[in-house]
């Protein structure tokens, strides 16, 4: 299930936010501050729940006018169970139905093979290899999914 983040989720967030795999792609903030950051303008962020527990995070963000990106992380206990692909597919369908956009990008570190697999599974085609820059200090892949 997807639902907006709630301040009451902070108690469940410490393990995922301390996970090195999650820390590579998210801000190093305490749980309450991290949740507050997800409600920033231009962001549509959701907790991914499985059996009532936080299994991950998925976000649709607009880093610049006319550009949209999807991002996500999966809690260690929920990896390799299809959670990320399901969440990315859900937010992608919702985004195309709700907003007038031509495409959505999914960006990840070039060595993150699991994210490459999630992108391909969800119909995001590899569009470019990206050089490092402040938001992404490692070389990356940009995958794009176009509106059907």
Short mmCIF file of N, CA and C in Angstrom, two decimals:
data_model
loop_
_atom_site.label_atom_id
_atom_site.label_comp_id
_atom_site.label_asym_id
_atom_site.label_seq_id
_atom_site.Cartn_x
_atom_site.Cartn_y
_atom_site.Cartn_z
N UNK A 1 0.85 -1.17 0.00
CA UNK A 1 0.00 0.00 0.00
C UNK A 1 0.90 1.24 0.00
N UNK A 2 0.46 2.26 -0.70
CA UNK A 2 1.13 3.57 -0.66
C UNK A 2 0.25 4.52 0.13
N UNK A 3 0.90 5.37 0.94
CA UNK A 3 0.16 6.43 1.61
C UNK A 3 1.15 7.55 1.91
N UNK A 4 0.65 8.78 2.06
CA UNK A 4 1.56 9.89 2.38
C UNK A 4 2.29 9.62 3.70
N UNK A 5 3.50 10.13 3.79
CA UNK A 5 4.26 10.02 5.04
C UNK A 5 3.55 10.77 6.15
N UNK A 6 3.66 10.27 7.35
CA UNK A 6 3.04 10.85 8.52
C UNK A 6 4.11 11.00 9.60
N UNK A 7 4.10 12.08 10.37
CA UNK A 7 5.10 12.23 11.43
C UNK A 7 5.17 11.02 12.38
N UNK A 8 4.08 10.31 12.52
CA UNK A 8 4.08 9.12 13.40
C UNK A 8 4.92 7.98 12.84
N UNK A 9 5.33 8.08 11.56
CA UNK A 9 6.17 7.05 10.95
C UNK A 9 7.62 7.13 11.42
N UNK A 10 7.99 8.21 12.08
CA UNK A 10 9.39 8.44 12.45
C UNK A 10 9.97 7.27 13.26
N UNK A 11 9.18 6.67 14.12
CA UNK A 11 9.66 5.56 14.93
C UNK A 11 10.10 4.35 14.13
N UNK A 12 9.53 4.15 12.96
CA UNK A 12 9.90 3.02 12.10
C UNK A 12 11.01 3.36 11.12
N UNK A 13 11.40 4.62 11.04
CA UNK A 13 12.34 5.05 10.00
C UNK A 13 13.81 4.91 10.35
N UNK A 14 14.15 4.82 11.62
CA UNK A 14 15.58 4.78 11.98
C UNK A 14 16.33 3.66 11.28
N UNK A 15 15.87 2.39 11.31
CA UNK A 15 16.65 1.34 10.63
C UNK A 15 16.83 1.60 9.13
N UNK A 16 15.78 1.94 8.37
CA UNK A 16 16.03 2.19 6.95
C UNK A 16 16.96 3.39 6.69
N UNK A 17 16.78 4.47 7.44
CA UNK A 17 17.60 5.65 7.19
C UNK A 17 19.05 5.45 7.61
N UNK A 18 19.32 4.48 8.49
CA UNK A 18 20.69 4.16 8.88
C UNK A 18 21.34 3.12 7.95
N UNK A 19 20.56 2.51 7.08
CA UNK A 19 21.05 1.49 6.16
C UNK A 19 21.98 2.15 5.12
N UNK A 20 23.22 1.67 4.97
CA UNK A 20 24.13 2.28 3.99
C UNK A 20 23.57 2.31 2.57
N UNK A 21 22.81 1.31 2.17
CA UNK A 21 22.24 1.31 0.82
C UNK A 21 21.23 2.44 0.64
N UNK A 22 20.46 2.74 1.67
CA UNK A 22 19.49 3.84 1.61
C UNK A 22 20.21 5.17 1.73
N UNK A 23 21.20 5.25 2.60
CA UNK A 23 21.92 6.51 2.81
C UNK A 23 22.61 7.00 1.54
N UNK A 24 22.94 6.09 0.62
CA UNK A 24 23.57 6.50 -0.64
C UNK A 24 22.65 7.41 -1.46
N UNK A 25 21.35 7.25 -1.26
CA UNK A 25 20.42 7.98 -2.14
C UNK A 25 19.46 8.89 -1.40
N UNK A 26 19.69 9.14 -0.12
CA UNK A 26 18.76 9.99 0.61
C UNK A 26 19.53 10.93 1.54
N UNK A 27 18.88 11.97 1.96
CA UNK A 27 19.50 12.97 2.83
C UNK A 27 19.77 12.39 4.22
N UNK A 28 20.91 12.70 4.82
CA UNK A 28 21.23 12.19 6.15
C UNK A 28 20.56 13.03 7.24
N UNK A 29 19.26 12.94 7.33
CA UNK A 29 18.48 13.70 8.31
C UNK A 29 17.89 12.78 9.36
N UNK A 30 17.62 13.30 10.56
CA UNK A 30 16.87 12.51 11.54
C UNK A 30 15.47 12.22 10.99
N UNK A 31 14.82 11.15 11.46
CA UNK A 31 13.52 10.74 10.89
C UNK A 31 12.47 11.84 10.79
N UNK A 32 12.24 12.64 11.85
CA UNK A 32 11.22 13.68 11.76
C UNK A 32 11.56 14.71 10.69
N UNK A 33 12.82 15.12 10.62
CA UNK A 33 13.25 16.10 9.61
C UNK A 33 13.16 15.49 8.21
N UNK A 34 13.50 14.21 8.08
CA UNK A 34 13.42 13.56 6.77
C UNK A 34 11.96 13.54 6.29
N UNK A 35 11.04 13.18 7.17
CA UNK A 35 9.62 13.17 6.79
C UNK A 35 9.18 14.57 6.39
N UNK A 36 9.56 15.59 7.15
CA UNK A 36 9.19 16.97 6.81
C UNK A 36 9.75 17.35 5.44
N UNK A 37 10.95 16.89 5.10
CA UNK A 37 11.55 17.23 3.80
C UNK A 37 10.78 16.62 2.64
N UNK A 38 10.05 15.56 2.91
CA UNK A 38 9.30 14.89 1.83
C UNK A 38 8.03 15.64 1.44
N UNK A 39 7.65 16.63 2.23
CA UNK A 39 6.45 17.41 1.90
C UNK A 39 6.80 18.72 1.21
N UNK A 40 8.06 18.87 0.80
CA UNK A 40 8.48 20.10 0.12
C UNK A 40 7.70 20.29 -1.18
N UNK A 41 7.57 21.53 -1.58
CA UNK A 41 6.85 21.84 -2.83
C UNK A 41 7.49 21.10 -4.00
N UNK A 42 6.66 20.58 -4.87
CA UNK A 42 7.16 19.85 -6.03
C UNK A 42 7.48 18.39 -5.76
N UNK A 43 7.14 17.88 -4.57
CA UNK A 43 7.39 16.49 -4.21
C UNK A 43 6.07 15.82 -3.82
N UNK A 44 5.89 14.61 -4.28
CA UNK A 44 4.75 13.78 -3.91
C UNK A 44 5.35 12.48 -3.39
N UNK A 45 5.48 12.40 -2.06
CA UNK A 45 6.20 11.29 -1.44
C UNK A 45 5.26 10.38 -0.67
N UNK A 46 5.54 9.09 -0.74
CA UNK A 46 4.68 8.10 -0.12
C UNK A 46 5.48 7.03 0.61
N UNK A 47 4.96 6.62 1.75
CA UNK A 47 5.48 5.45 2.44
C UNK A 47 4.95 4.23 1.70
N UNK A 48 5.80 3.24 1.54
CA UNK A 48 5.40 1.96 0.96
C UNK A 48 5.23 1.00 2.14
N UNK A 49 4.02 0.53 2.32
CA UNK A 49 3.72 -0.35 3.46
C UNK A 49 3.48 -1.77 2.99
N UNK A 50 3.96 -2.70 3.80
CA UNK A 50 3.71 -4.11 3.54
C UNK A 50 3.42 -4.75 4.88
N UNK A 51 2.27 -5.35 5.00
CA UNK A 51 1.84 -5.95 6.27
C UNK A 51 1.91 -4.94 7.42
N UNK A 52 1.56 -3.69 7.13
CA UNK A 52 1.52 -2.63 8.14
C UNK A 52 2.85 -2.01 8.51
N UNK A 53 3.94 -2.53 7.96
CA UNK A 53 5.28 -2.01 8.27
C UNK A 53 5.83 -1.24 7.08
N UNK A 54 6.70 -0.29 7.36
CA UNK A 54 7.32 0.48 6.28
C UNK A 54 8.30 -0.43 5.55
N UNK A 55 8.03 -0.62 4.26
CA UNK A 55 8.88 -1.44 3.41
C UNK A 55 9.71 -0.59 2.47
N UNK A 56 9.37 0.70 2.36
CA UNK A 56 10.12 1.55 1.46
C UNK A 56 9.52 2.92 1.32
N UNK A 57 9.99 3.61 0.31
CA UNK A 57 9.64 5.00 0.03
C UNK A 57 9.63 5.17 -1.48
N UNK A 58 8.69 5.94 -1.98
CA UNK A 58 8.67 6.29 -3.39
C UNK A 58 8.24 7.74 -3.50
N UNK A 59 8.85 8.46 -4.43
CA UNK A 59 8.60 9.89 -4.57
C UNK A 59 8.57 10.28 -6.04
N UNK A 60 7.67 11.17 -6.36
CA UNK A 60 7.65 11.84 -7.65
C UNK A 60 8.07 13.27 -7.36
N UNK A 61 9.12 13.72 -8.03
CA UNK A 61 9.62 15.07 -7.78
C UNK A 61 9.82 15.81 -9.08
N UNK A 62 9.78 17.11 -8.97
CA UNK A 62 9.99 17.97 -10.14
C UNK A 62 11.19 18.85 -9.85
N UNK A 63 12.40 18.38 -10.22
CA UNK A 63 13.60 19.14 -9.89
C UNK A 63 13.70 20.47 -10.64
N UNK A 64 13.10 20.52 -11.81
CA UNK A 64 13.06 21.75 -12.61
C UNK A 64 11.74 21.79 -13.35
N UNK A 65 11.24 22.98 -13.68
CA UNK A 65 9.97 23.04 -14.43
C UNK A 65 10.02 22.17 -15.69
N UNK A 66 8.97 21.40 -15.86
CA UNK A 66 8.86 20.55 -17.04
C UNK A 66 9.61 19.23 -16.94
N UNK A 67 10.34 19.00 -15.86
CA UNK A 67 11.06 17.74 -15.68
C UNK A 67 10.53 17.02 -14.45
N UNK A 68 10.34 15.72 -14.58
CA UNK A 68 9.83 14.91 -13.48
C UNK A 68 10.76 13.72 -13.28
N UNK A 69 10.93 13.34 -12.02
CA UNK A 69 11.74 12.17 -11.68
C UNK A 69 11.01 11.35 -10.63
N UNK A 70 11.23 10.05 -10.69
CA UNK A 70 10.76 9.16 -9.65
C UNK A 70 11.99 8.64 -8.91
N UNK A 71 11.86 8.54 -7.61
CA UNK A 71 12.93 7.99 -6.79
C UNK A 71 12.32 7.04 -5.76
N UNK A 72 13.15 6.20 -5.20
CA UNK A 72 12.63 5.24 -4.23
C UNK A 72 13.78 4.66 -3.43
N UNK A 73 13.45 4.04 -2.32
CA UNK A 73 14.35 3.13 -1.61
C UNK A 73 13.50 2.03 -1.01
N UNK A 74 14.16 0.93 -0.73
CA UNK A 74 13.48 -0.22 -0.13
C UNK A 74 14.20 -0.58 1.16
N UNK A 75 13.44 -0.80 2.23
CA UNK A 75 14.02 -1.23 3.50
C UNK A 75 14.66 -2.60 3.32
N UNK A 76 15.73 -2.85 4.06
CA UNK A 76 16.49 -4.10 3.91
C UNK A 76 15.60 -5.34 4.02
N UNK A 77 14.65 -5.33 4.95
CA UNK A 77 13.81 -6.52 5.15
C UNK A 77 12.86 -6.79 3.99
N UNK A 78 12.69 -5.82 3.09
CA UNK A 78 11.73 -5.98 1.99
C UNK A 78 12.40 -6.10 0.62
N UNK A 79 13.73 -6.13 0.58
CA UNK A 79 14.42 -6.21 -0.71
C UNK A 79 14.25 -7.58 -1.35
N UNK A 80 14.33 -7.58 -2.68
CA UNK A 80 14.23 -8.79 -3.49
C UNK A 80 12.86 -9.46 -3.35
N UNK A 81 11.83 -8.64 -3.08
CA UNK A 81 10.47 -9.17 -2.96
C UNK A 81 9.50 -8.45 -3.90
N UNK A 82 10.03 -7.64 -4.81
CA UNK A 82 9.18 -6.94 -5.77
C UNK A 82 8.58 -5.64 -5.27
N UNK A 83 8.96 -5.21 -4.07
CA UNK A 83 8.38 -4.00 -3.48
C UNK A 83 8.72 -2.77 -4.31
N UNK A 84 9.98 -2.61 -4.68
CA UNK A 84 10.40 -1.41 -5.42
C UNK A 84 9.70 -1.32 -6.77
N UNK A 85 9.69 -2.41 -7.51
CA UNK A 85 9.03 -2.39 -8.82
C UNK A 85 7.55 -2.07 -8.71
N UNK A 86 6.90 -2.66 -7.73
CA UNK A 86 5.49 -2.39 -7.52
C UNK A 86 5.27 -0.92 -7.21
N UNK A 87 6.06 -0.35 -6.29
CA UNK A 87 5.89 1.05 -5.89
C UNK A 87 6.17 2.00 -7.05
N UNK A 88 7.23 1.74 -7.81
CA UNK A 88 7.55 2.60 -8.96
C UNK A 88 6.43 2.52 -10.00
N UNK A 89 5.92 1.34 -10.24
CA UNK A 89 4.82 1.20 -11.20
C UNK A 89 3.57 1.94 -10.72
N UNK A 90 3.26 1.86 -9.43
CA UNK A 90 2.08 2.54 -8.89
C UNK A 90 2.20 4.06 -9.03
N UNK A 91 3.34 4.62 -8.65
CA UNK A 91 3.48 6.07 -8.71
C UNK A 91 3.56 6.56 -10.16
N UNK A 92 4.12 5.74 -11.04
CA UNK A 92 4.19 6.11 -12.45
C UNK A 92 2.79 6.19 -13.05
N UNK A 93 1.98 5.19 -12.82
CA UNK A 93 0.60 5.22 -13.33
C UNK A 93 -0.18 6.39 -12.76
N UNK A 94 -0.03 6.62 -11.47
CA UNK A 94 -0.71 7.74 -10.82
C UNK A 94 -0.26 9.06 -11.41
N UNK A 95 1.04 9.22 -11.61
CA UNK A 95 1.58 10.48 -12.13
C UNK A 95 1.08 10.76 -13.54
N UNK A 96 1.11 9.77 -14.41
CA UNK A 96 0.64 9.99 -15.78
C UNK A 96 -0.85 10.28 -15.81
N UNK A 97 -1.62 9.70 -14.90
CA UNK A 97 -3.06 9.96 -14.85
C UNK A 97 -3.36 11.34 -14.27
N UNK A 98 -2.54 11.82 -13.37
CA UNK A 98 -2.84 13.06 -12.65
C UNK A 98 -2.24 14.31 -13.28
N UNK A 99 -1.06 14.21 -13.87
CA UNK A 99 -0.35 15.38 -14.36
C UNK A 99 -0.15 15.30 -15.87
N UNK A 100 -0.10 16.47 -16.48
CA UNK A 100 0.17 16.56 -17.92
C UNK A 100 1.68 16.54 -18.11
N UNK A 101 2.24 15.37 -18.25
CA UNK A 101 3.68 15.23 -18.44
C UNK A 101 3.92 14.26 -19.58
N UNK A 102 4.99 14.49 -20.29
CA UNK A 102 5.33 13.62 -21.41
C UNK A 102 6.16 12.43 -20.98
N UNK A 103 6.98 12.61 -19.93
CA UNK A 103 7.87 11.53 -19.51
C UNK A 103 8.28 11.72 -18.06
N UNK A 104 8.83 10.65 -17.50
CA UNK A 104 9.37 10.65 -16.14
C UNK A 104 10.73 9.96 -16.21
N UNK A 105 11.70 10.51 -15.48
CA UNK A 105 13.03 9.91 -15.42
C UNK A 105 13.21 9.16 -14.10
N UNK A 106 14.07 8.17 -14.13
CA UNK A 106 14.51 7.45 -12.94
C UNK A 106 16.03 7.45 -13.03
N UNK A 107 16.69 8.05 -12.04
CA UNK A 107 18.16 8.19 -12.05
C UNK A 107 18.74 7.40 -10.89
N UNK A 108 19.84 6.69 -11.17
CA UNK A 108 20.50 5.91 -10.11
C UNK A 108 21.99 5.83 -10.40
N UNK A 109 22.76 5.46 -9.39
CA UNK A 109 24.20 5.24 -9.57
C UNK A 109 24.42 4.14 -10.59
N UNK A 110 25.44 4.30 -11.42
CA UNK A 110 25.70 3.35 -12.50
C UNK A 110 25.96 1.93 -11.97
N UNK A 111 26.48 1.81 -10.75
CA UNK A 111 26.77 0.48 -10.22
C UNK A 111 25.60 -0.15 -9.46
N UNK A 112 24.45 0.49 -9.47
CA UNK A 112 23.28 -0.04 -8.78
C UNK A 112 22.48 -0.92 -9.74
N UNK A 113 22.89 -2.16 -9.85
CA UNK A 113 22.27 -3.08 -10.81
C UNK A 113 20.81 -3.37 -10.47
N UNK A 114 20.48 -3.37 -9.19
CA UNK A 114 19.09 -3.61 -8.80
C UNK A 114 18.19 -2.49 -9.31
N UNK A 115 18.65 -1.24 -9.23
CA UNK A 115 17.84 -0.13 -9.74
C UNK A 115 17.71 -0.20 -11.26
N UNK A 116 18.76 -0.65 -11.95
CA UNK A 116 18.65 -0.84 -13.40
C UNK A 116 17.55 -1.86 -13.70
N UNK A 117 17.51 -2.94 -12.93
CA UNK A 117 16.51 -3.98 -13.15
C UNK A 117 15.10 -3.45 -12.86
N UNK A 118 14.94 -2.68 -11.79
CA UNK A 118 13.63 -2.10 -11.47
C UNK A 118 13.19 -1.18 -12.60
N UNK A 119 14.09 -0.33 -13.07
CA UNK A 119 13.76 0.60 -14.15
C UNK A 119 13.28 -0.15 -15.39
N UNK A 120 14.04 -1.14 -15.80
CA UNK A 120 13.66 -1.92 -16.99
C UNK A 120 12.32 -2.62 -16.78
N UNK A 121 12.14 -3.23 -15.62
CA UNK A 121 10.90 -3.94 -15.30
C UNK A 121 9.69 -3.00 -15.41
N UNK A 122 9.88 -1.74 -15.04
CA UNK A 122 8.78 -0.77 -15.03
C UNK A 122 8.68 0.02 -16.33
N UNK A 123 9.40 -0.37 -17.37
CA UNK A 123 9.29 0.27 -18.67
C UNK A 123 10.09 1.56 -18.82
N UNK A 124 11.04 1.78 -17.93
CA UNK A 124 11.93 2.94 -18.03
C UNK A 124 13.15 2.51 -18.84
N UNK A 125 13.32 3.10 -20.01
CA UNK A 125 14.42 2.72 -20.90
C UNK A 125 15.66 3.54 -20.59
N UNK A 126 16.82 2.90 -20.69
CA UNK A 126 18.07 3.61 -20.46
C UNK A 126 18.21 4.71 -21.50
N UNK A 127 18.36 5.93 -21.03
CA UNK A 127 18.42 7.11 -21.90
C UNK A 127 19.82 7.70 -21.99
N UNK A 128 20.56 7.67 -20.88
CA UNK A 128 21.89 8.29 -20.89
C UNK A 128 22.71 7.84 -19.69
N UNK A 129 24.03 7.89 -19.87
CA UNK A 129 24.95 7.77 -18.73
C UNK A 129 25.30 9.18 -18.32
N UNK A 130 25.24 9.44 -17.02
CA UNK A 130 25.43 10.79 -16.51
C UNK A 130 26.75 10.90 -15.76
N UNK A 131 27.44 12.02 -15.93
CA UNK A 131 28.65 12.23 -15.14
C UNK A 131 28.27 12.60 -13.71
N UNK A 132 29.19 12.46 -12.78
CA UNK A 132 28.89 12.88 -11.41
C UNK A 132 28.60 14.38 -11.35
N UNK A 133 27.76 14.77 -10.41
CA UNK A 133 27.52 16.19 -10.11
C UNK A 133 27.05 16.25 -8.66
N UNK A 134 26.86 17.45 -8.09
CA UNK A 134 26.59 17.54 -6.64
C UNK A 134 25.43 16.67 -6.14
N UNK A 135 24.34 16.58 -6.88
CA UNK A 135 23.21 15.76 -6.41
C UNK A 135 23.50 14.27 -6.52
N UNK A 136 24.32 13.88 -7.48
CA UNK A 136 24.67 12.49 -7.72
C UNK A 136 26.19 12.41 -7.83
N UNK A 137 26.91 12.18 -6.71
CA UNK A 137 28.37 12.22 -6.74
C UNK A 137 29.03 11.07 -7.52
N UNK A 138 28.27 10.03 -7.86
CA UNK A 138 28.80 8.93 -8.66
C UNK A 138 28.24 9.03 -10.08
N UNK A 139 28.93 8.44 -11.08
CA UNK A 139 28.33 8.38 -12.41
C UNK A 139 26.98 7.69 -12.32
N UNK A 140 26.06 8.06 -13.18
CA UNK A 140 24.72 7.51 -13.08
C UNK A 140 24.12 7.08 -14.39
N UNK A 141 22.97 6.48 -14.28
CA UNK A 141 22.12 6.14 -15.43
C UNK A 141 20.84 6.95 -15.31
N UNK A 142 20.38 7.45 -16.42
CA UNK A 142 19.05 8.05 -16.48
C UNK A 142 18.20 7.16 -17.37
N UNK A 143 17.14 6.64 -16.78
CA UNK A 143 16.15 5.85 -17.51
C UNK A 143 14.93 6.76 -17.68
N UNK A 144 14.21 6.60 -18.77
CA UNK A 144 13.03 7.44 -19.03
C UNK A 144 11.87 6.56 -19.46
N UNK A 145 10.72 6.90 -18.94
CA UNK A 145 9.47 6.27 -19.40
C UNK A 145 8.59 7.36 -19.96
N UNK A 146 8.12 7.15 -21.17
CA UNK A 146 7.26 8.13 -21.85
C UNK A 146 5.80 7.74 -21.67
N UNK A 147 4.95 8.76 -21.66
CA UNK A 147 3.52 8.52 -21.59
C UNK A 147 3.09 7.65 -22.76
N UNK A 148 2.24 6.68 -22.49
CA UNK A 148 1.78 5.76 -23.54
C UNK A 148 0.89 6.47 -24.52
#
